[in-house]
Short mmCIF file of C-alpha atoms and ligand atoms in Angstrom, two decimals:
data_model
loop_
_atom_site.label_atom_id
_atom_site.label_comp_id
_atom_site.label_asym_id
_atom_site.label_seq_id
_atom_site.Cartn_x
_atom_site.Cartn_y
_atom_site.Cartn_z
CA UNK A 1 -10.74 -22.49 19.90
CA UNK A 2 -8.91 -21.61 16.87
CA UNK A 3 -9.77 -18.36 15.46
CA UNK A 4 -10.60 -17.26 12.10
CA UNK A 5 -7.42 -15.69 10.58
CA UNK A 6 -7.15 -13.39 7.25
CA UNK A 7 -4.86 -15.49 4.86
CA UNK A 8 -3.43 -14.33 1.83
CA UNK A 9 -0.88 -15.73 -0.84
CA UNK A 10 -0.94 -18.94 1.42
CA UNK A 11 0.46 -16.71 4.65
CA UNK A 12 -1.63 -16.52 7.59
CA UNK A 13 -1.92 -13.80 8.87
CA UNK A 14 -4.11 -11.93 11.79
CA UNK A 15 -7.22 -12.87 13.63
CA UNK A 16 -9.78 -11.16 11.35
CA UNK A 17 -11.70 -8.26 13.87
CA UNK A 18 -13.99 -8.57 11.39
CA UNK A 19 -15.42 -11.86 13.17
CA UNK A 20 -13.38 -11.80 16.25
CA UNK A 21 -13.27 -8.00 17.84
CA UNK A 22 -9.72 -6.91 18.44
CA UNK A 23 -9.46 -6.53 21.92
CA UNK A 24 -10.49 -10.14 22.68
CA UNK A 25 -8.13 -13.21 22.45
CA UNK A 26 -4.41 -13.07 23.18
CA UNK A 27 -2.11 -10.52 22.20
CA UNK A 28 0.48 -11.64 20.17
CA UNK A 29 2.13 -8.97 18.14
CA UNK A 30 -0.92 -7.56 15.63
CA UNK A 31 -2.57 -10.43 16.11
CA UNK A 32 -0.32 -12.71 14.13
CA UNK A 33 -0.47 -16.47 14.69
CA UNK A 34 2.68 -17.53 17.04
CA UNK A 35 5.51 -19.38 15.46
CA UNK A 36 4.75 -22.87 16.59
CA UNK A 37 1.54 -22.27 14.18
CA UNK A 38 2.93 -21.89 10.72
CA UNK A 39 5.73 -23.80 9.03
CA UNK A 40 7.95 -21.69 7.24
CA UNK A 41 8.66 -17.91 9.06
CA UNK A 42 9.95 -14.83 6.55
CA UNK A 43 10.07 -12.75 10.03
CA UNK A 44 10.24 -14.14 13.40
CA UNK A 45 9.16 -11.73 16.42
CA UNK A 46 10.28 -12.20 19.71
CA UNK A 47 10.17 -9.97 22.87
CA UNK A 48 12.79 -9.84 25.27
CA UNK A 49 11.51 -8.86 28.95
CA UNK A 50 14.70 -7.69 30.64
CA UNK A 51 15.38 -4.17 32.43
CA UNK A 52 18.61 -4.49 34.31
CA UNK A 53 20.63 -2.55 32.00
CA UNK A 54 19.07 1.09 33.21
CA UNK A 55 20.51 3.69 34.39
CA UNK A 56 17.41 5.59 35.50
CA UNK A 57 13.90 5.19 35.57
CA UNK A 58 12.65 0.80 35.06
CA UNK A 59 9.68 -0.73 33.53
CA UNK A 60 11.37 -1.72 30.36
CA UNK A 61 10.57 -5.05 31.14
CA UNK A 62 7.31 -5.21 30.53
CA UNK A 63 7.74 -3.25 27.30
CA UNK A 64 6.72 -6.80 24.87
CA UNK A 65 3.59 -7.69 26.63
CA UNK A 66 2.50 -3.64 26.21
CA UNK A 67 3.97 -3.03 23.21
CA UNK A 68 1.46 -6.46 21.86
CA UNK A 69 -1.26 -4.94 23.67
CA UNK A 70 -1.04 -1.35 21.83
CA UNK A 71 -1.06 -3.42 18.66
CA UNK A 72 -4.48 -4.70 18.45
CA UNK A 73 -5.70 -2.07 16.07
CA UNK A 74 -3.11 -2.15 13.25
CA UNK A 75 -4.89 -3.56 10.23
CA UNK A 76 -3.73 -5.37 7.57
CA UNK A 77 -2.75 -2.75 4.59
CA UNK A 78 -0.47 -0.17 5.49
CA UNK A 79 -1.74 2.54 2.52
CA UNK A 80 1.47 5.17 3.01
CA UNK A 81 3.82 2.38 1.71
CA UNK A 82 1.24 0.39 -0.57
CA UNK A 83 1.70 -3.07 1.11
CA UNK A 84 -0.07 -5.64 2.52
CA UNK A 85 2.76 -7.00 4.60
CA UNK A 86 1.65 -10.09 6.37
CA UNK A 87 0.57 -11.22 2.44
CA UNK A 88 3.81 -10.70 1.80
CA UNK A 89 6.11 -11.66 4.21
CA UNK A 90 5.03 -14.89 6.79
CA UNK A 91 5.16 -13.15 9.96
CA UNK A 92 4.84 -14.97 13.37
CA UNK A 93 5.35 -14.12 16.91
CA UNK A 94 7.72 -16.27 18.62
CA UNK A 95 6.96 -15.09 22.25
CA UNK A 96 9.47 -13.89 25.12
CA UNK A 97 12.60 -15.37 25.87
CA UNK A 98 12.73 -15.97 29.10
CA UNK A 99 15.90 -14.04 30.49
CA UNK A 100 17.37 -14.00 33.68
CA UNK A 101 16.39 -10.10 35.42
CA UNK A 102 19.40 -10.52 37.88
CA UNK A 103 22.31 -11.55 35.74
CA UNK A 104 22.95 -9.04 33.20
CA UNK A 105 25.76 -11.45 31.83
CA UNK A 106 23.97 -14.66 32.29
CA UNK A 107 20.59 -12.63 30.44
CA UNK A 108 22.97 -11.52 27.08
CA UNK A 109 24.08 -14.92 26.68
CA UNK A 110 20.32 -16.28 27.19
CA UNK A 111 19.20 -13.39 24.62
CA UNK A 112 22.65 -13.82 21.91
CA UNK A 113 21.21 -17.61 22.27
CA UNK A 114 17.76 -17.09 22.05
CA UNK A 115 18.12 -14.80 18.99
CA UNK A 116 20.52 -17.25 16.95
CA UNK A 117 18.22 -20.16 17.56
CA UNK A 118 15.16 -18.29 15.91
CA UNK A 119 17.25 -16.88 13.33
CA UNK A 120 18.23 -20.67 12.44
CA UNK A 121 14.74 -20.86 11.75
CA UNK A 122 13.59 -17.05 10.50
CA UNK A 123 15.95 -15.46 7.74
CA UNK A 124 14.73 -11.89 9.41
CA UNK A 125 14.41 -11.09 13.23
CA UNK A 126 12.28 -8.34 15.00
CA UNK A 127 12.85 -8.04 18.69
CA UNK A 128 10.70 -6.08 20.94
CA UNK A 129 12.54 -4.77 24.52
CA UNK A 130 13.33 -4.08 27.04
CA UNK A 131 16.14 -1.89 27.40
CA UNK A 132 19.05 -1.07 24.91
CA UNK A 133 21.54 -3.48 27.01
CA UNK A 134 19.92 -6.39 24.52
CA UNK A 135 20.90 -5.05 21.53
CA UNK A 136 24.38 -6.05 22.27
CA UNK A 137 23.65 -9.92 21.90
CA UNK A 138 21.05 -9.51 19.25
CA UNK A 139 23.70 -8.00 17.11
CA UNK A 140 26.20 -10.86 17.86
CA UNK A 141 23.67 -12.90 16.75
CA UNK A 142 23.14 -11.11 13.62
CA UNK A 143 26.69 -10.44 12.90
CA UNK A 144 26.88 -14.33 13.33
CA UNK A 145 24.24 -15.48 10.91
CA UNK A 146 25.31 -12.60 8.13
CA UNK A 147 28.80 -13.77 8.23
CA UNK A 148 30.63 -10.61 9.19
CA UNK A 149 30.25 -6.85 10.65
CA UNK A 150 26.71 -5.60 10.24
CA UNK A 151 25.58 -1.67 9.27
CA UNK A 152 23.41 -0.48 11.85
CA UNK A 153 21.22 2.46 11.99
CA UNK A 154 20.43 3.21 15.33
CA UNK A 155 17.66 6.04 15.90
CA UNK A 156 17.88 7.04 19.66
CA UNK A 157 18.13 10.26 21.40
CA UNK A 158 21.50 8.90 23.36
CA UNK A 159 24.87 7.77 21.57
CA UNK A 160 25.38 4.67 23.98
CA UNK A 161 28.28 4.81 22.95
CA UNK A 162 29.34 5.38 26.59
CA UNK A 163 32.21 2.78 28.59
CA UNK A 164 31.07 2.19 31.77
CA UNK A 165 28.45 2.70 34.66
CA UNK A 166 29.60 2.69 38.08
CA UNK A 167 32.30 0.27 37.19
CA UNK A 168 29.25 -1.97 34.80
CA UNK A 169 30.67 -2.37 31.19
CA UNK A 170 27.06 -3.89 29.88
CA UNK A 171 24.23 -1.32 30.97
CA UNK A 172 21.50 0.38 28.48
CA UNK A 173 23.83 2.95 27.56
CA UNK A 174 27.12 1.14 26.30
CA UNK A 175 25.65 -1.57 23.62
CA UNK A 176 27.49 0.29 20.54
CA UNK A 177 30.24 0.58 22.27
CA UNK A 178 30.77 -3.59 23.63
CA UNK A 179 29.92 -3.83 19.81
CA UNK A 180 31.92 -2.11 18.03
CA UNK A 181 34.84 -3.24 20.36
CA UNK A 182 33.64 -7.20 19.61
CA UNK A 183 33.85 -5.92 15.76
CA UNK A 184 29.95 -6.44 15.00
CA UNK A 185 29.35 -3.57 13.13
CA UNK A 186 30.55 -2.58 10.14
CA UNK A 187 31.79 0.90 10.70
CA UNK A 188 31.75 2.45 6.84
CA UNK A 189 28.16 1.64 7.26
CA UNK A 190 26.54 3.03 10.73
CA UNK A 191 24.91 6.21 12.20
CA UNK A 192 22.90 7.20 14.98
CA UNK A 193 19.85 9.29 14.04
CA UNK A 194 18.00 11.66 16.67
CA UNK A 195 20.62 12.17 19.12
CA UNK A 196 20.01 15.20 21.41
CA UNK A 197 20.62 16.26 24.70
CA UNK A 198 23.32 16.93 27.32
CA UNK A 199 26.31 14.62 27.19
CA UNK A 200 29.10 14.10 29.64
CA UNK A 201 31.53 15.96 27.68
CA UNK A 202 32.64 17.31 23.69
CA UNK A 203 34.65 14.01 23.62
CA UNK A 204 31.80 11.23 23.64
CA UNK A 205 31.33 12.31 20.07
CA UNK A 206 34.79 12.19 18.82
CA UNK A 207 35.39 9.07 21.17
CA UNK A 208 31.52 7.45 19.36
CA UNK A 209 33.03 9.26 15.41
CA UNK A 210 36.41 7.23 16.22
CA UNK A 211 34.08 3.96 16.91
CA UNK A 212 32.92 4.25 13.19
CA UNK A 213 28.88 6.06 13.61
CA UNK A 214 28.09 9.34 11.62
CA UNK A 215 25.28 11.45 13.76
CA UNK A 216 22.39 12.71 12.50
CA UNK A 217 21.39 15.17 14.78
CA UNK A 218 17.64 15.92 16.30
CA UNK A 219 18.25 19.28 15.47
CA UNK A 220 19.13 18.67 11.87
CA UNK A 221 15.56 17.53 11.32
CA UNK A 222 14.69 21.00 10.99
CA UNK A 223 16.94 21.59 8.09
CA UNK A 224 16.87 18.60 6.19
CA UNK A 225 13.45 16.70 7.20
CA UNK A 226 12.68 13.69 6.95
CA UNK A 227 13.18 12.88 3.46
CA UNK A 228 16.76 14.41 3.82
CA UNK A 229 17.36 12.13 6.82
CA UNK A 230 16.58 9.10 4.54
CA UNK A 231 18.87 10.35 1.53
CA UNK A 232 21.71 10.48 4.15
CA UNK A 233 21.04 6.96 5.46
CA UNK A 234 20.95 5.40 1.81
CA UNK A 235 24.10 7.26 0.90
CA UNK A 236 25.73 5.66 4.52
CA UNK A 237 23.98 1.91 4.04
CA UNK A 238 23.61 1.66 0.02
CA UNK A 239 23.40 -2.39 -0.23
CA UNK A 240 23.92 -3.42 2.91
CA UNK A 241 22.75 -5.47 5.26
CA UNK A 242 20.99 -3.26 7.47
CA UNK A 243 19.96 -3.78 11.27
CA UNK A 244 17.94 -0.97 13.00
CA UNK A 245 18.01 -0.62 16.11
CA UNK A 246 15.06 2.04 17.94
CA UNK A 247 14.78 2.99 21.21
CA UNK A 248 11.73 4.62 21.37
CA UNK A 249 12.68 7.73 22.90
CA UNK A 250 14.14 9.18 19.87
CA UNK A 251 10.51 10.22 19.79
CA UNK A 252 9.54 13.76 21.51
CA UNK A 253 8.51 12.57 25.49
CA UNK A 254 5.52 14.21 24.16
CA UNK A 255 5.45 11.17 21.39
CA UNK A 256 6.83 8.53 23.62
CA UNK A 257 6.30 9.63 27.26
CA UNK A 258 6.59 6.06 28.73
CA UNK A 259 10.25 5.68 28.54
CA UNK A 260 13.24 6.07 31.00
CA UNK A 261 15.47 8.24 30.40
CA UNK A 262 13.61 11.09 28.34
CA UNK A 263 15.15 13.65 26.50
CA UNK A 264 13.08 17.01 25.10
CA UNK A 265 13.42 17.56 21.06
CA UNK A 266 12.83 14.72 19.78
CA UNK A 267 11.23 13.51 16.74
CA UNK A 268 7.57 13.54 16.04
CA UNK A 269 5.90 10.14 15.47
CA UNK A 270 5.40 11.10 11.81
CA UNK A 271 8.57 11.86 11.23
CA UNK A 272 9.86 8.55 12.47
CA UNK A 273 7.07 6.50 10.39
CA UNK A 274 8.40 8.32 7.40
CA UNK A 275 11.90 7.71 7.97
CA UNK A 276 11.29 4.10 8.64
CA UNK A 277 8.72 4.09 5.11
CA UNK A 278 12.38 5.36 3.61
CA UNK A 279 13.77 1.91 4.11
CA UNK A 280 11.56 -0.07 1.73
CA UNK A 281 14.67 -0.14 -0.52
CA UNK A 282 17.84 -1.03 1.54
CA UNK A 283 18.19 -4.67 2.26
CA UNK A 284 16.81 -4.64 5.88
CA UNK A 285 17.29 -8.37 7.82
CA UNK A 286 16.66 -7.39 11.84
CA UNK A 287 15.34 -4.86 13.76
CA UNK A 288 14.52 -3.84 17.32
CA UNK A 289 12.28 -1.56 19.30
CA UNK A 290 13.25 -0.78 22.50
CA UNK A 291 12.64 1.20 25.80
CA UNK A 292 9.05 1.34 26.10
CA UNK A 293 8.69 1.50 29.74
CA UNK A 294 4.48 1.22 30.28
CA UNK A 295 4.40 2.30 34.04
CA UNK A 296 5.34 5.80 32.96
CA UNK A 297 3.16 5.77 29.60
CA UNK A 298 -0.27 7.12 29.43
CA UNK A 299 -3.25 6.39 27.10
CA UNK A 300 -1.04 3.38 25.36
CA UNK A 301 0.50 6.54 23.45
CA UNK A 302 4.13 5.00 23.76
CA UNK A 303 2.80 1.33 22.61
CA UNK A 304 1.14 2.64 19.93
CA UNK A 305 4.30 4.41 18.27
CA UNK A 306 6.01 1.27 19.03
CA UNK A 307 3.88 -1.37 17.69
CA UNK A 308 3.25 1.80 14.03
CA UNK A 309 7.02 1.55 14.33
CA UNK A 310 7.51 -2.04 14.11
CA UNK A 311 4.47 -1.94 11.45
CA UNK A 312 6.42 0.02 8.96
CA UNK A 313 9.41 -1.83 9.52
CA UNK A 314 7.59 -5.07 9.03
CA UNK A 315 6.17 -3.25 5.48
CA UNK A 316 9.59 -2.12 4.48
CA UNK A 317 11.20 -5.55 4.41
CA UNK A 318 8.15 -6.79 2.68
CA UNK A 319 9.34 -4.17 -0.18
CA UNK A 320 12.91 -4.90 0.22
CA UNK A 321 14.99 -7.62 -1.73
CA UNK A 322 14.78 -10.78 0.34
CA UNK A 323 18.43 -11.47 -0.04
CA UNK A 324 19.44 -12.07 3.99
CA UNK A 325 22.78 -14.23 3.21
CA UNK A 326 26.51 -13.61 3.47
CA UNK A 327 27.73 -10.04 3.53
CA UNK A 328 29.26 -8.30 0.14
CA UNK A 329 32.77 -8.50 0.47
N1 ALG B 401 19.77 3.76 26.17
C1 ALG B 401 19.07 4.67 26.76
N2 ALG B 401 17.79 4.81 26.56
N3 ALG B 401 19.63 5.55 27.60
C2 ALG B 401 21.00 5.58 27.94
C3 ALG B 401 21.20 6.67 28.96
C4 ALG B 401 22.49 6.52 29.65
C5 ALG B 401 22.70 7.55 30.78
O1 ALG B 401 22.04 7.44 31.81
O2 ALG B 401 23.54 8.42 30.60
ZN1 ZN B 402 17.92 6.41 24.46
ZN1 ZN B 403 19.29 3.64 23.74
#
């Protein structure tokens, strides 16, 4: 049975919960038809099911299917940036790939694969995890089809920026690192927002400043707010291509308790919906969330800051300049 969908400037869009109430029918991200249902994809969204990259507490893996789930309610205008985005943008949901959860090298290949395939179909790519280990092959990927080293904003309350675990060089918590060291992203144009907590010592921030990221701080939300957290990303990205890359506990536990490896003083949800809202204006072609880990979430409140995250994300590259292509020289 096909379901009546809202469809605007010639996009199709959600299941109307108008006529069809929004916790019946399949999940796909918002409700959005699935790729194999529309012809021409602005944004493709794909979830990647894979956990094996941890370090401490699992569930990662089923982060996609729950972070779908907690998006049932979003609705179609998003009034705080003044955009309709599925009118705006053809957005589809491409399902999971289907990764390998006992190979961590066999599952970046599948996932670097996976995400250049779709992106030979999608100028714009938004992946939902899983752990951080993925972002590694979705940014070869999107180094790949941008021709060149990519600026990355990475809003997480770790660096992971770290070498090694127990002898494993491609675990949750050394993506930027593999990255930087495979020359994916563009170091004159990256930073890490939210960081916070213990580290292993002073020098994994010289050692992650030496890999080409500027920090923004948790802390430093207190001074400069939000708004001054978005100046200092513009002045870092101006007109790049931008990939964003958000592991979900950059959010307070108490804003993203269903995570694994949570860290206290974090940002609020707000705060994070207004940073992303900041990013209507710089040229934004991929994103990820990552980390949502549902076993350890309660009352869908991790899902739902995912699926708001992805939301505003999806509404800031509906405002942006569609100009995915070749990177400024
Ligand atoms: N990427 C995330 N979420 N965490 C990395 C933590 C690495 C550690 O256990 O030190
Ligand atoms: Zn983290
Ligand atoms: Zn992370």
């Amino acid at each position: 049975m096909s379901d009546p969908r809202i469809t605007e400037n010639g996009r199709i869009g959600q299941v109307d919960a108008t006529v069809v109430p929004r916790f019946a029918g399949p999940a796909t991200f918002a409700r959005l038809p699935r790729a194999d249902d529309v012809s021409d994809l602005d944004v493709a969204i794909i979830g990647v099911p894979f956990d094996a990259g941890v370090s401490y507490r699992p569930g990662a893996r089923f982060g996609p299917g729950h972070v779908r789930e907690s998006s049932r309610l979003l609705r179609p205008y998003n009034p705080a940036a003044g955009v309709s985005p599925f009118a705006e943008l053809q957005v589809a949901d491409a399902g999971d790939l289907a990764v390998n959860p006992f190979d961590i090298g066999a599952a970046i290949e599948r996932i670097h694969h996976g995400a250049r395939s779709v992106l030979e179909r999608a100028p714009r790519l938004v992946t939902i995890g899983g752990d951080h280990t993925i972002a590694l092959p979705l940014l070869r990927a999107m180094a790949e089809r941008h021709g060149g080293p990519i600026a990355v904003v990475h809003f997480d309350a770790h660096l992971d920026t770290w070498d090694s675990y127990f002898g494993a060089d491609y675990v949750h918590g050394t993506p930027f690192r593999r990255a930087a060291e495979e020359g994916l992203i563009d170091g004159t144009g990256s930073m890490h927002v939210g960081i916070r907590g213990p580290l292993y010592a002073a020098t994994d921030l010289t050692d992650d400043a030496a890999l080409g990221f500027q920090v923004v701080h948790s802390h430093e939300m207190d001074d400069i707010g939000a708004r001054g957290v978005v100046e200092r990303i513009h002045r870092r990205v101006e007109d790049r291509p931008v990939y964003v890359s958000l592991d979900i506990d950059v959010l307070d536990p108490a804003f993203a308790p269903g995570t694994g490896t949570p860290e206290a003083g974090g940002l609020s949800s707000r705060e994070l919906l207004t940073i992303l809202r900041g990013f209507a204006s710089l040229n934004l072609v991929g994103a990820d969330v990552v980390e949502v880990s549902p076993a350890y979430d309660h009352a869908e409140i991790t899902g739902i800051a995912a699926a708001h995250a992805l939301y505003e994300l999806l509404s800031a590259m509906a405002l942006s300049r569609p100009r995915p292509g070749p990177r400024r020289s």
